Coordinates of C-alpha atoms and ligand atoms in Angstrom, one line a residue:
M1 CA 115.7 117.5 47.8
N2 CA 112.0 117.2 46.7
I3 CA 111.0 119.9 44.2
L4 CA 107.6 121.1 42.9
I5 CA 107.3 122.8 39.5
L6 CA 104.0 124.7 38.9
G7 CA 102.6 124.8 35.4
S8 CA 101.6 122.4 32.6
G9 CA 103.2 123.6 29.4
G10 CA 106.2 122.9 27.2
R11 CA 108.2 125.2 29.5
E12 CA 107.4 123.1 32.6
H13 CA 108.2 119.8 30.8
T14 CA 111.6 121.3 29.8
F15 CA 112.2 122.4 33.4
A16 CA 111.4 118.9 34.6
W17 CA 113.6 117.3 31.9
K18 CA 116.5 119.5 33.0
M19 CA 116.0 119.2 36.7
T20 CA 115.7 115.4 36.7
Q21 CA 119.2 115.4 35.4
S22 CA 120.4 116.9 38.6
P23 CA 121.9 114.7 41.4
L24 CA 120.4 117.2 43.8
C25 CA 116.8 116.3 42.8
N26 CA 115.3 113.5 44.7
S27 CA 111.6 113.5 43.9
L28 CA 110.2 115.8 41.4
F29 CA 106.5 116.9 41.3
V30 CA 104.7 118.9 38.7
A31 CA 101.3 120.6 39.2
P32 CA 99.2 120.0 37.2
G33 CA 101.8 118.9 34.6
N34 CA 101.1 117.1 31.3
S35 CA 101.8 113.7 29.6
G36 CA 105.5 114.7 29.2
T37 CA 106.1 115.5 32.9
A38 CA 104.1 112.4 33.9
Q39 CA 106.9 110.3 32.2
I40 CA 109.7 111.8 34.4
A41 CA 108.0 113.2 37.5
K42 CA 104.8 112.8 39.5
N43 CA 102.0 115.0 38.4
L44 CA 99.7 116.5 41.1
D45 CA 96.2 117.5 40.2
L46 CA 96.4 121.1 41.6
N47 CA 95.5 124.5 40.3
V48 CA 98.6 126.8 40.1
T49 CA 96.7 129.6 41.9
D50 CA 95.2 127.5 44.7
F51 CA 97.8 128.4 47.2
Q52 CA 96.2 126.5 50.1
A53 CA 96.2 123.3 48.0
I54 CA 99.8 123.9 47.0
K55 CA 100.8 124.4 50.7
K56 CA 99.1 121.1 51.6
A57 CA 101.0 119.2 48.8
V58 CA 104.3 120.9 49.8
L59 CA 103.9 119.6 53.4
E60 CA 102.6 116.2 52.4
H61 CA 105.5 115.6 50.0
K62 CA 108.2 117.3 52.1
I63 CA 109.0 119.7 49.2
S64 CA 111.7 122.2 49.9
M65 CA 111.8 124.1 46.6
V66 CA 108.9 125.4 44.4
V67 CA 109.7 126.6 40.8
V68 CA 106.9 128.7 39.4
G69 CA 106.4 128.4 35.6
P70 CA 103.6 130.8 34.7
E71 CA 103.1 134.5 35.7
D72 CA 99.6 134.2 37.3
P73 CA 100.7 132.7 40.7
L74 CA 103.6 135.2 40.9
V75 CA 101.4 138.2 40.2
Q76 CA 98.9 136.9 42.8
G77 CA 101.7 136.7 45.3
I78 CA 102.6 133.0 45.7
H79 CA 106.1 133.9 46.9
D80 CA 104.8 136.2 49.6
F81 CA 102.2 133.6 50.6
F82 CA 105.1 131.2 51.4
L83 CA 107.1 133.8 53.2
N84 CA 104.2 134.8 55.4
D85 CA 103.3 131.2 56.5
K86 CA 105.4 129.8 59.3
D87 CA 104.8 126.2 58.1
I88 CA 106.3 126.8 54.7
K89 CA 108.5 129.8 54.9
H90 CA 111.6 127.6 54.8
V91 CA 110.6 126.5 51.3
S92 CA 112.6 128.2 48.5
V93 CA 110.4 129.8 45.9
I94 CA 111.9 130.5 42.5
G95 CA 110.0 133.5 41.2
P96 CA 109.7 137.2 42.3
Q97 CA 107.6 138.5 45.2
K98 CA 104.3 140.2 44.3
A99 CA 105.6 143.7 44.3
A100 CA 108.3 142.8 41.7
A101 CA 105.9 140.6 39.7
E102 CA 104.0 143.9 38.9
L103 CA 106.7 144.3 36.2
E104 CA 104.6 141.9 34.2
G105 CA 101.3 142.4 36.1
S106 CA 101.0 146.1 35.1
K107 CA 102.4 147.6 31.9
E108 CA 102.1 151.1 33.5
F109 CA 104.2 149.9 36.5
A110 CA 106.8 148.5 34.1
K111 CA 106.9 151.7 32.0
E112 CA 107.4 153.8 35.2
F113 CA 110.2 151.5 36.3
L114 CA 111.9 151.8 32.9
V115 CA 111.7 155.6 32.8
R116 CA 112.7 156.0 36.5
H117 CA 115.9 153.9 35.9
N118 CA 116.7 155.5 32.5
I119 CA 116.3 152.2 30.6
P120 CA 115.6 152.7 26.9
T121 CA 112.0 152.1 25.9
A122 CA 109.2 153.5 23.7
A123 CA 107.7 156.9 24.8
Y124 CA 104.3 156.4 26.3
K125 CA 101.3 157.8 28.3
S126 CA 98.7 155.9 30.2
F127 CA 95.0 156.6 30.3
N128 CA 91.9 155.4 32.2
K129 CA 88.2 156.0 31.6
T130 CA 88.2 159.4 33.2
N131 CA 90.5 160.8 30.5
V132 CA 89.6 159.0 27.3
E133 CA 89.4 162.3 25.5
E134 CA 93.1 163.0 26.4
G135 CA 93.9 159.6 25.1
Y136 CA 92.4 160.5 21.7
A137 CA 94.4 163.8 21.7
F138 CA 97.6 161.9 22.5
L139 CA 96.9 159.5 19.6
E140 CA 96.6 162.5 17.3
T141 CA 100.1 163.5 18.2
L142 CA 101.6 160.1 17.2
N143 CA 102.3 158.7 13.8
P144 CA 100.8 155.3 12.8
P145 CA 100.9 152.5 13.6
Y146 CA 99.4 153.0 17.1
V147 CA 100.3 150.7 19.9
L148 CA 97.6 150.2 22.6
K149 CA 98.3 148.0 25.6
A150 CA 95.9 146.8 28.3
D151 CA 97.7 147.5 31.6
G152 CA 97.0 144.2 33.3
L153 CA 97.4 140.5 32.4
A154 CA 95.4 139.5 29.3
A155 CA 96.8 136.2 28.4
G156 CA 99.1 137.7 25.8
K157 CA 96.1 139.3 23.9
G158 CA 96.1 142.8 25.4
V159 CA 98.3 144.5 22.9
L160 CA 96.8 146.0 19.8
I161 CA 98.7 147.5 16.9
L162 CA 96.6 149.6 14.6
N163 CA 97.3 151.5 11.4
D164 CA 94.2 153.7 11.4
L165 CA 93.7 156.6 13.8
N166 CA 90.0 156.2 14.0
E167 CA 90.2 152.5 14.6
A168 CA 92.8 153.3 17.3
K169 CA 90.4 155.7 19.0
T170 CA 87.5 153.2 18.8
E171 CA 89.7 150.4 20.3
L172 CA 90.9 152.7 23.1
K173 CA 87.3 153.5 24.0
S174 CA 86.4 149.8 23.8
M175 CA 89.2 148.9 26.1
L176 CA 88.7 151.7 28.7
V177 CA 84.9 152.2 28.6
D178 CA 83.6 148.8 27.4
A179 CA 86.2 146.7 29.3
K180 CA 87.3 144.8 26.2
F181 CA 89.9 142.9 28.2
G182 CA 87.9 143.2 31.5
E183 CA 89.7 144.7 34.5
A184 CA 93.0 144.4 32.6
S185 CA 92.1 147.2 30.3
S186 CA 90.7 149.6 32.9
K187 CA 94.0 151.4 32.2
V188 CA 95.7 151.5 28.8
V189 CA 99.3 152.4 27.9
I190 CA 99.6 154.1 24.5
E191 CA 103.1 154.0 23.2
E192 CA 105.3 155.0 20.3
F193 CA 105.7 152.3 17.7
L194 CA 109.2 150.9 17.5
D195 CA 110.3 149.6 14.2
G196 CA 112.8 146.8 14.4
I197 CA 113.5 143.1 15.0
E198 CA 112.7 141.5 18.3
L199 CA 114.6 139.2 20.6
S200 CA 114.3 137.9 24.1
C201 CA 116.9 138.2 26.8
F202 CA 116.8 136.0 29.9
V203 CA 118.4 136.9 33.2
L204 CA 118.6 135.0 36.4
T205 CA 118.8 137.0 39.6
D206 CA 119.0 136.3 43.3
G207 CA 118.1 139.9 44.1
K208 CA 121.8 140.9 44.4
N209 CA 123.7 139.2 41.5
Y210 CA 122.7 138.3 38.0
K211 CA 123.6 135.9 35.2
I212 CA 122.6 136.2 31.6
L213 CA 121.3 133.2 29.8
P214 CA 121.4 132.7 26.0
T215 CA 119.1 134.9 23.9
A216 CA 116.2 133.5 21.9
K217 CA 113.8 134.6 19.3
D218 CA 110.3 133.4 19.2
Y219 CA 107.7 133.4 16.4
K220 CA 104.5 134.7 17.8
R221 CA 102.2 134.8 14.7
I222 CA 100.2 131.8 13.6
G223 CA 100.9 132.3 9.9
E224 CA 104.0 131.9 7.8
G225 CA 105.9 135.1 7.1
D226 CA 104.8 136.4 10.5
T227 CA 101.1 136.9 9.5
G228 CA 97.8 136.3 11.1
L229 CA 96.9 136.3 14.8
N230 CA 99.2 136.3 17.7
T231 CA 99.8 133.0 19.6
G232 CA 101.7 132.1 22.7
G233 CA 104.6 131.2 20.3
M234 CA 105.0 128.9 17.3
G235 CA 108.7 128.2 17.5
A236 CA 112.0 129.6 18.8
I237 CA 115.7 129.8 18.0
S238 CA 118.7 130.2 20.3
P239 CA 121.1 132.0 20.0
V240 CA 119.8 134.9 18.0
P241 CA 122.2 135.3 15.0
F242 CA 121.9 139.1 14.9
A243 CA 122.8 139.5 18.6
T244 CA 126.5 140.2 18.2
D245 CA 128.8 140.6 21.1
D246 CA 128.6 144.4 20.7
F247 CA 124.8 144.3 20.8
L248 CA 124.8 142.0 23.8
N249 CA 127.2 144.3 25.6
K250 CA 124.7 147.2 25.0
I251 CA 121.9 145.1 26.3
E252 CA 123.9 144.3 29.5
D253 CA 125.1 147.8 30.1
R254 CA 121.9 149.8 29.2
I255 CA 119.2 147.3 30.2
V256 CA 120.2 144.4 32.4
K257 CA 122.5 146.2 34.9
P258 CA 120.0 149.1 35.4
T259 CA 117.2 146.6 35.7
I260 CA 118.9 144.7 38.5
D261 CA 120.0 147.9 40.2
G262 CA 116.6 149.3 39.9
L263 CA 115.0 146.3 41.6
K264 CA 117.4 146.8 44.5
K265 CA 116.8 150.6 44.7
D266 CA 113.1 150.2 44.6
N267 CA 113.0 147.4 47.1
L268 CA 111.4 144.9 44.7
P269 CA 112.4 141.4 46.0
Y270 CA 113.4 139.3 43.1
K271 CA 114.6 135.7 43.0
G272 CA 114.0 134.2 39.7
F273 CA 114.0 134.7 35.9
V274 CA 113.6 138.2 34.3
F275 CA 112.5 137.8 30.7
I276 CA 113.2 141.1 28.8
G277 CA 111.5 141.5 25.5
I278 CA 113.8 143.7 23.4
I279 CA 113.5 145.3 20.0
K280 CA 116.6 146.3 18.0
V281 CA 116.0 149.7 16.5
G282 CA 118.9 150.5 14.3
D283 CA 121.8 149.3 16.4
D284 CA 120.2 150.0 19.7
P285 CA 118.2 147.8 22.1
K286 CA 115.0 149.1 23.6
V287 CA 112.7 147.3 26.1
I288 CA 109.3 146.2 24.8
E289 CA 108.2 144.5 28.0
Y290 CA 109.2 142.6 31.1
N291 CA 108.0 139.1 32.0
V292 CA 108.7 137.7 35.4
R293 CA 109.2 134.1 34.3
M294 CA 110.7 132.2 31.4
G295 CA 109.2 132.3 28.0
D296 CA 107.4 129.5 26.3
P297 CA 108.6 128.2 23.8
E298 CA 111.9 130.1 24.5
T299 CA 112.6 127.8 27.4
E300 CA 112.5 124.8 25.0
V301 CA 115.6 126.2 23.3
V302 CA 117.4 128.0 26.1
L303 CA 117.4 125.3 28.8
P304 CA 118.7 122.5 26.6
R305 CA 121.7 124.7 25.9
L306 CA 122.4 125.2 29.6
K307 CA 125.1 122.7 30.7
T308 CA 125.1 123.8 34.4
D309 CA 123.0 122.0 36.9
L310 CA 119.7 123.9 37.0
V311 CA 118.9 122.8 40.6
E312 CA 122.3 124.1 41.7
I313 CA 121.5 127.4 40.1
F314 CA 118.1 127.6 41.8
Q315 CA 119.8 126.8 45.2
A316 CA 122.2 129.6 44.6
I317 CA 119.3 131.9 43.8
A318 CA 117.6 130.9 47.0
N319 CA 120.9 131.4 49.0
E320 CA 121.8 134.6 47.2
T321 CA 125.1 133.1 46.1
L322 CA 124.5 133.3 42.3
D323 CA 127.8 135.1 41.9
E324 CA 129.5 131.8 42.8
V325 CA 127.9 129.8 40.0
V326 CA 129.6 129.4 36.6
I327 CA 127.0 129.2 33.8
E328 CA 128.1 127.0 31.0
I329 CA 126.4 127.1 27.7
D330 CA 126.4 124.6 24.8
E331 CA 127.8 126.4 21.8
R332 CA 125.4 124.6 19.4
A333 CA 122.2 126.3 18.2
A334 CA 118.9 125.0 19.3
T335 CA 115.5 125.3 17.6
T336 CA 112.0 124.3 18.5
V337 CA 108.9 124.0 16.4
M338 CA 105.5 124.1 18.1
L339 CA 102.8 121.6 16.9
V340 CA 99.4 123.2 17.4
S341 CA 95.8 122.1 17.2
G342 CA 94.0 123.1 14.0
G343 CA 92.1 126.3 14.6
Y344 CA 94.4 127.6 17.3
P345 CA 94.7 130.5 18.5
E346 CA 90.9 130.6 17.9
G347 CA 88.6 127.6 18.7
Y348 CA 90.0 124.1 18.3
E349 CA 89.1 120.5 19.3
K350 CA 90.9 118.5 22.0
G351 CA 91.3 114.8 22.7
K352 CA 93.1 113.9 19.4
E353 CA 95.5 111.0 19.7
I354 CA 99.1 111.9 19.1
T355 CA 101.1 109.1 17.3
G356 CA 104.6 108.6 16.2
L357 CA 106.4 109.9 19.3
E358 CA 108.4 106.6 19.6
N359 CA 110.0 107.3 16.2
V360 CA 111.4 110.7 17.1
E361 CA 115.2 110.5 16.8
G362 CA 117.8 113.2 17.4
S363 CA 115.2 115.7 18.6
I364 CA 113.4 116.1 21.9
A365 CA 109.6 116.2 22.0
F366 CA 108.6 118.5 24.9
H367 CA 104.9 118.0 25.6
A368 CA 102.7 121.1 26.1
G369 CA 98.9 120.7 25.7
A370 CA 99.0 117.0 25.8
I371 CA 97.8 114.5 28.5
E372 CA 97.7 110.8 28.9
R373 CA 94.3 109.1 28.7
E374 CA 93.7 105.4 28.8
G375 CA 97.3 104.7 27.8
K376 CA 97.2 107.1 24.9
I377 CA 98.7 110.6 24.6
V378 CA 96.0 113.0 23.4
T379 CA 95.8 116.7 22.8
S380 CA 94.5 118.9 25.6
G381 CA 95.4 122.4 24.4
G382 CA 96.2 124.7 21.5
R383 CA 99.9 124.4 21.7
V384 CA 100.5 120.6 21.8
M385 CA 104.1 119.8 21.5
A386 CA 107.5 121.5 20.9
I387 CA 110.1 119.6 18.9
T388 CA 113.6 120.8 19.9
S389 CA 116.8 120.0 18.1
F390 CA 120.5 121.0 18.2
G391 CA 122.7 121.8 15.3
N392 CA 126.0 123.4 14.5
T393 CA 123.9 126.1 12.8
Y394 CA 120.2 126.9 13.4
Q395 CA 119.5 125.8 9.8
E396 CA 120.9 122.3 10.6
A397 CA 118.9 122.2 13.9
I398 CA 115.6 123.3 12.3
K399 CA 116.0 120.7 9.5
K400 CA 116.1 118.0 12.2
S401 CA 113.0 119.3 13.9
Y402 CA 111.1 119.2 10.6
Q403 CA 112.4 115.7 9.8
N404 CA 111.0 114.4 13.1
I405 CA 107.8 116.3 12.7
E406 CA 107.1 114.2 9.6
K407 CA 106.9 111.2 11.8
L408 CA 104.3 112.8 14.2
H409 CA 100.6 112.9 13.6
F410 CA 97.3 114.1 15.2
D411 CA 94.1 115.1 13.5
K412 CA 94.2 118.7 12.3
M413 CA 97.9 119.1 13.4
N414 CA 99.3 122.5 12.3
Y415 CA 102.7 124.1 12.6
R416 CA 104.8 126.8 10.9
K417 CA 107.2 125.6 8.3
D418 CA 109.3 128.7 8.2
I419 CA 110.8 129.1 11.7
G420 CA 114.0 131.2 11.2
F421 CA 112.8 132.6 7.8
D422 CA 113.8 136.1 8.7
L423 CA 117.3 135.6 10.0
Ligands
AMP501 P1 104.0 142.9 24.6 O1 102.9 142.1 25.2 O2 104.2 144.2 25.3 O3 105.2 142.1 24.4 O4 103.6 143.2 23.1 C1 103.2 142.2 22.3 C2 103.9 142.4 20.9 O5 103.5 143.6 20.4 C3 105.4 142.5 21.0 O6 106.0 141.3 21.0 C4 105.8 143.3 19.8 O7 105.8 142.5 18.7 C5 104.6 144.2 19.7 N1 104.9 145.5 20.3 C6 104.7 145.9 21.6 N2 105.1 147.1 21.9 C7 105.5 147.6 20.7 C8 106.1 148.9 20.3 N3 106.2 149.9 21.1 N4 106.5 149.0 19.0 C9 106.3 148.0 18.1 N5 105.8 146.8 18.5 C10 105.4 146.6 19.7
LIG502 N1 106.7 133.3 24.1 C1 106.4 134.5 24.7 C2 106.1 134.3 26.2 O1 106.3 133.3 26.8 O2 105.6 135.3 26.7

């Protein structure tokens, strides 16, 4: 089978790395891909939201499965686009249809879904520019810190957590009235602050059945000790040591089952990954958010631990036979450390040559914001490369990642040296 992966990050390199190991995969294409995917698949110079160009490539390369990495094409309805076009409706698309992708596309939609299906989450109310004053009044009823979320997609930047009531009011106004995050903040969800430790739970579903993948924890802040600005993720660990069997059972019973049942009840067609951001408050899990795709860099630790053929799993998702698949997981821990461009998540330079990759031993270098140019591998984004390792413990794994990072270099390379510090 010929397969196309959409996306260009470390997540997509990891998908490609895993899928090329499958005997079911003939030719693998990645659009637009990066220097890592170029080494194991064929990159296609396409934009992930240019559906017509994707259709053309699918027909030209006789592609029968499309695996969607990022959320944008899903929220814009790529799966529906395929189903509604007679030339490509036979192609399996891994990712939910538009109506279900709203779980990530709209925070308000997700909160309504959670409440409707009795899934534990923070109390909330949502506001728009016609009722800003009511928003101020609601803030006054809460205790700090105040959590303000732009309703729509804001590239991971739309959540503000503020200690000061007046600042929270000012920010609410700036989001609703001054369009701080553009159209994405024309509605704002204000919610109760939950105090606890976070983890991510990944679920595969074919719309009827589900399978739970290993948990992971990512490190979102740029600075050591979880300080500074939010990033896409600076590193990750799987499994999460504090996710005991008892806690995982609670997650399955209280969150995963009602989520999958809720999708069915609400007629939200879903074939793909459900990424549930969870916070452990006391001994209880609560949902922070849904994403309708895999996480990045969580993928770089979750997929390497998956022993089962990923293409076989995707076929089962397409055929709605996921219940027949046995998911086998490597017992070892996996860790990844993200190398980023100096300055990220604010302004940074690109085009810096990355050296030392040939010396990496006992770890896997998943390329993210890196491309090939004139025979050299150079940086092309903020998050550049994820160095993944296995170990009997996460401490052993992380040590290996750091040892290999010593061998890598690019101008102004930065990374967190404390991944796992809080566990
Ligand atoms: P989200 O985009 O909804 O995942 O929010 C981004 C980050 O903000 C999360 O990963 C949490 O660290 C934090 N966050 C979101 N909602 C809450 C909440 N209700 N209480 C505490 N922290 C939160
Ligand atoms: N690492 C968080 C995310 O992919 O959204």
